[in-house]
mmCIF file of C-alpha atoms in Angstrom:
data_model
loop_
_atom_site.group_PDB
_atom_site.id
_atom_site.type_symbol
_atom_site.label_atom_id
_atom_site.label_comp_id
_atom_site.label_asym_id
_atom_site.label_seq_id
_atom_site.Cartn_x
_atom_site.Cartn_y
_atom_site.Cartn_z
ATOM 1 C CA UNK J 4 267.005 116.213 18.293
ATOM 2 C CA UNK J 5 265.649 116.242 14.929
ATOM 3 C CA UNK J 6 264.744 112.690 13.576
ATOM 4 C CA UNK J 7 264.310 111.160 9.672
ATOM 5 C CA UNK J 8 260.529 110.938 8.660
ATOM 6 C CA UNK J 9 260.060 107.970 6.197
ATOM 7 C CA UNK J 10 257.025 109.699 4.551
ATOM 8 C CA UNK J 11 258.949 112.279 3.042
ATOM 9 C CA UNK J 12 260.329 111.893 -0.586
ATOM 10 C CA UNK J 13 263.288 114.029 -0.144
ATOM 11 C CA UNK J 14 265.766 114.187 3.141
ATOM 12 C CA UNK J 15 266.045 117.225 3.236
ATOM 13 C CA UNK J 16 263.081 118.005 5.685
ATOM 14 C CA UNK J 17 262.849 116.328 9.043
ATOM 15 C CA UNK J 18 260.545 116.697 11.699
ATOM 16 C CA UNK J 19 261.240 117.528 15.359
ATOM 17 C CA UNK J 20 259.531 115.265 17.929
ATOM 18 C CA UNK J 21 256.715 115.030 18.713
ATOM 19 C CA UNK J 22 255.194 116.003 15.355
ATOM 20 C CA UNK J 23 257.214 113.006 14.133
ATOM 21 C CA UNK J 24 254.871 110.484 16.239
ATOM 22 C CA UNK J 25 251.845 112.083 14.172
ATOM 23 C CA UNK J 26 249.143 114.682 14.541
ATOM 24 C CA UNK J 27 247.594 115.296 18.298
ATOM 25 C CA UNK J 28 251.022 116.456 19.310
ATOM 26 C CA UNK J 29 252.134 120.025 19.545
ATOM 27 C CA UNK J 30 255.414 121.279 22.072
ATOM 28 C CA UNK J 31 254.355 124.459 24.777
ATOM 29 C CA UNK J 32 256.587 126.814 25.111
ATOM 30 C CA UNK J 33 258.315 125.272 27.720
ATOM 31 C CA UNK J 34 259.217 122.286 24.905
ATOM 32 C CA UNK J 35 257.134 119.951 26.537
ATOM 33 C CA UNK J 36 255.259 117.579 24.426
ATOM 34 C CA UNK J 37 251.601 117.704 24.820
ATOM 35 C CA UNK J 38 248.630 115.408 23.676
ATOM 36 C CA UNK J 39 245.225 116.533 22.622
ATOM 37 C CA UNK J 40 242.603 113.512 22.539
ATOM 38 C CA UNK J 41 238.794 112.609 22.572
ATOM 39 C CA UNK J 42 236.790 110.538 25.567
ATOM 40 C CA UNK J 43 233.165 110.555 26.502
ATOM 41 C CA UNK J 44 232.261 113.912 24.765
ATOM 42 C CA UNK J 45 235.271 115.883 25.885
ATOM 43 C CA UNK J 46 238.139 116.902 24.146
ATOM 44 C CA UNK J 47 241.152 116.554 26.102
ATOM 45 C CA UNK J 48 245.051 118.274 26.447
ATOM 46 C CA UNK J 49 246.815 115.792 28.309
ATOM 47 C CA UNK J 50 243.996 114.353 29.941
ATOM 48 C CA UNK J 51 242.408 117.507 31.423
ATOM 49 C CA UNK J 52 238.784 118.413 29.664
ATOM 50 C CA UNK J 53 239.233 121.276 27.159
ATOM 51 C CA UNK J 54 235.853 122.156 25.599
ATOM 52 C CA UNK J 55 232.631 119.336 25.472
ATOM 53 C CA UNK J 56 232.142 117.952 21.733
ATOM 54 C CA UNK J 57 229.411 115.267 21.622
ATOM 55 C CA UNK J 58 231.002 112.966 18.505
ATOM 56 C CA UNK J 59 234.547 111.988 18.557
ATOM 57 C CA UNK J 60 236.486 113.568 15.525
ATOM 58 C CA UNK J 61 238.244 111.378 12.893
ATOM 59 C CA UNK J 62 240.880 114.291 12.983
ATOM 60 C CA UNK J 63 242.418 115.890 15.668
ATOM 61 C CA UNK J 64 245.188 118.175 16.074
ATOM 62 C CA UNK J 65 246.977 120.309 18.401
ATOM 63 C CA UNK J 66 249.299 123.581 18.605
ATOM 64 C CA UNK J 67 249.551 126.633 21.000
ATOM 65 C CA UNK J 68 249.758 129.804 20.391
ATOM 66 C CA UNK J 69 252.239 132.649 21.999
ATOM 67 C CA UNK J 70 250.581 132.378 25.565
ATOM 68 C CA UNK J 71 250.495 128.965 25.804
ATOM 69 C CA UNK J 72 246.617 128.577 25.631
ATOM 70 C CA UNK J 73 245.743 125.311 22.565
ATOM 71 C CA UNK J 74 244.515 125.646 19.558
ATOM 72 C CA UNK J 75 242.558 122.637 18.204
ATOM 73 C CA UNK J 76 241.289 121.891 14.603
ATOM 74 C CA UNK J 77 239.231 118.976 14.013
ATOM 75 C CA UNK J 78 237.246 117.136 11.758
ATOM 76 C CA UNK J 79 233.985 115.550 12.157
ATOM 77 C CA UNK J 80 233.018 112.372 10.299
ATOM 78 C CA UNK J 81 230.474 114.046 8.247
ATOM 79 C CA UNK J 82 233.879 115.821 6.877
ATOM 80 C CA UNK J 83 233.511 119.234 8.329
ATOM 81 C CA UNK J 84 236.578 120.757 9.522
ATOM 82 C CA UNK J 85 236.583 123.115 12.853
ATOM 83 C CA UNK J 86 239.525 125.204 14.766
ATOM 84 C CA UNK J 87 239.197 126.454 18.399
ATOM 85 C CA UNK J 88 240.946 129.403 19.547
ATOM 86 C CA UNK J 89 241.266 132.160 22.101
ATOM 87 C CA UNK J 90 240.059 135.415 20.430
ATOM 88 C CA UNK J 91 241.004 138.691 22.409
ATOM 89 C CA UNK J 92 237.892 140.499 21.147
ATOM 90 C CA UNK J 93 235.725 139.068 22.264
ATOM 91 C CA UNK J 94 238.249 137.967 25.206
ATOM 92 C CA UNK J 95 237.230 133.819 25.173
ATOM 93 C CA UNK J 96 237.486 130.723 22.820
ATOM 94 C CA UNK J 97 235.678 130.398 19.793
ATOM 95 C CA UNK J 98 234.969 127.862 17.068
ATOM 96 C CA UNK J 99 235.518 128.493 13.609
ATOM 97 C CA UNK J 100 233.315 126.216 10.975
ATOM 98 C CA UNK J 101 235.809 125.685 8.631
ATOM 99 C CA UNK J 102 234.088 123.753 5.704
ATOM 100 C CA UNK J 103 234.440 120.132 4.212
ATOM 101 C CA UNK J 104 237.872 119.575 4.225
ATOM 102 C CA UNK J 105 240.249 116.151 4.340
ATOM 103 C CA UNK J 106 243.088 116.125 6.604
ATOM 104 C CA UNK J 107 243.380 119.100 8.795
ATOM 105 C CA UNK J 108 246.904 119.657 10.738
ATOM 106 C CA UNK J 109 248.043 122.776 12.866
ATOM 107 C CA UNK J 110 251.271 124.243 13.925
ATOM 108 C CA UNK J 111 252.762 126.622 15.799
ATOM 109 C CA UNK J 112 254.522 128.204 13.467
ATOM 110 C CA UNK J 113 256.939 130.364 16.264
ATOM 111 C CA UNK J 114 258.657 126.765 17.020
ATOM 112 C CA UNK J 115 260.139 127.171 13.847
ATOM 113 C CA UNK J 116 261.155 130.821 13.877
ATOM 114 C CA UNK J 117 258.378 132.116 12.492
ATOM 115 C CA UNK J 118 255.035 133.926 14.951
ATOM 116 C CA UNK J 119 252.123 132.454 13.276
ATOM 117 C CA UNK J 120 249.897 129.662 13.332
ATOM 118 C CA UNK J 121 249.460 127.464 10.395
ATOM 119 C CA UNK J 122 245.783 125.423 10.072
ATOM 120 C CA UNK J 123 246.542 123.330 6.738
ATOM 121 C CA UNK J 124 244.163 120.564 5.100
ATOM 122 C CA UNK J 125 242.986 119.392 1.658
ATOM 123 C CA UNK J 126 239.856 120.713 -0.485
ATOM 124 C CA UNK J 127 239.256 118.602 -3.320
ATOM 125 C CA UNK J 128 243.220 117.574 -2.790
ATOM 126 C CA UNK J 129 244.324 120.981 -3.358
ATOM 127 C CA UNK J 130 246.117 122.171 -0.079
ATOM 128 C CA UNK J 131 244.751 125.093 1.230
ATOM 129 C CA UNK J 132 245.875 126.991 4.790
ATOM 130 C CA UNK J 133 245.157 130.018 7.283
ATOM 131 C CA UNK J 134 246.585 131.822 9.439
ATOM 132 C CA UNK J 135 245.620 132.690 13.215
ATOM 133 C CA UNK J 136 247.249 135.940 12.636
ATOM 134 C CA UNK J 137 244.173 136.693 11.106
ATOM 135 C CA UNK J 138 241.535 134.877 12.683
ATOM 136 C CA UNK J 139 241.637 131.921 10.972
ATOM 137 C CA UNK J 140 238.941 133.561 8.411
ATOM 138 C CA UNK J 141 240.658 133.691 5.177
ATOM 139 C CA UNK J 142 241.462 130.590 3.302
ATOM 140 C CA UNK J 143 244.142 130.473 0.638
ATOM 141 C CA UNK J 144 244.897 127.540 -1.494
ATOM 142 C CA UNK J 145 248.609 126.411 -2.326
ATOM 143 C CA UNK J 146 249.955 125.358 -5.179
ATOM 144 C CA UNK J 147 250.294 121.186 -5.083
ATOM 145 C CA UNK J 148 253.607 120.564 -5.196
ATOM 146 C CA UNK J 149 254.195 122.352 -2.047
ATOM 147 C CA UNK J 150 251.986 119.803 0.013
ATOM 148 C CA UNK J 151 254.766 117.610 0.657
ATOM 149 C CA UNK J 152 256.943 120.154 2.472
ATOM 150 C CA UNK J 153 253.398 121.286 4.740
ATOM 151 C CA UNK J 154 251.992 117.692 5.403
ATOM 152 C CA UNK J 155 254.332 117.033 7.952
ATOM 153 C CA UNK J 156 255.386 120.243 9.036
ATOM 154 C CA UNK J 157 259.098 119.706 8.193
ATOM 155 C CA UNK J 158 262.075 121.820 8.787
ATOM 156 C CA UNK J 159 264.518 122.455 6.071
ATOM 157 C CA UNK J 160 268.398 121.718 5.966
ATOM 158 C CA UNK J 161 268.805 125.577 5.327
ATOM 159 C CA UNK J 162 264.996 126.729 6.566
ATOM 160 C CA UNK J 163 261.617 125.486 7.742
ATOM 161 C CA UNK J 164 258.927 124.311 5.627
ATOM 162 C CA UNK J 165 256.671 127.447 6.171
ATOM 163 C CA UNK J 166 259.475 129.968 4.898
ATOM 164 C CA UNK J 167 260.096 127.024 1.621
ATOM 165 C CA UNK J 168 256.323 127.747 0.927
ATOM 166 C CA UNK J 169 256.330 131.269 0.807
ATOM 167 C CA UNK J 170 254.511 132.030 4.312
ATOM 168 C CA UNK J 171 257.695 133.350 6.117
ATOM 169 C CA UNK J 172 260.224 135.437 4.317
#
């Protein structure tokens, strides 16, 4: 089912549940809608302790990747923006500093079509993204009129929103 989001100027894009109920949401591969949240020092996929972090995050999203193992990006009050992933080499979960950043979202790109994972978030409101294809390490601004399609991760009438900005061909 693929349901109107409000927030979006033109209806052309909707957004598949559960990214339609906000960020902290992110389907398996099984479709099963998951949760990622904070309590006492631990952040959380549905309930079940992830990884400790001592201040709760203003931010907080959620995606997995091919294997089903999450993916988290955060951001801390001071306004520094994290993402935690499995890294084959060096064969465990790691935590990527980011920067200062507003806003930080994550998808898994591969529930719509594509194979990637897609960390998006503002810098001085320019939108700016990377890619877990490659570590998460490069950043790459985009140009602003394209934030709208990216901020809610909505899929096209004839494609998704990654392929309408240019990340998926």
């Amino acid at each position: 089912m693929v349901l109107d989001n409000p927030h979006l100027k033109s209806k052309r894009y909707k957004v598949r549940p559960p990214r339609h109920l906000g960020r902290g949401r992110a389907l398996d591969s099984t479709g099963a809608a998951r949760l990622v949240d904070w309590a006492a020092g631990q952040v959380r996929v549905d309930g079940a302790n992830v990884f400790a972090l001592a201040a709760q995050p203003n931010v907080l999203d959620l995606s997995f990747d091919a294997l089903d193992r999450p993916v988290i990006c955060w951001r801390t009050t001071g306004g520094t923006g994290f993402v935690r992933f499995f890294d084959p080499v060096p064969g465990a979960y790691v935590s990527l500093d980011c920067g200062a950043m507003k806003w930080p979202a994550i998808c898994n790109d591969y529930r719509l079509l594509g194979v990637d994972i897609v960390l998006v978030y503002l810098i001085n409101n320019a939108p700016h993204y990377r890619l877990h294809t490659e570590k998460f390490a490069t950043a790459r601004q985009l140009t602003a009129d394209k934030m709208e399609i990216l901020r809610y991760f909505g899929e096209g009438i004839d494609t998704n929103s990654l392929n309408a900005v240019g990340l998926r061909k």
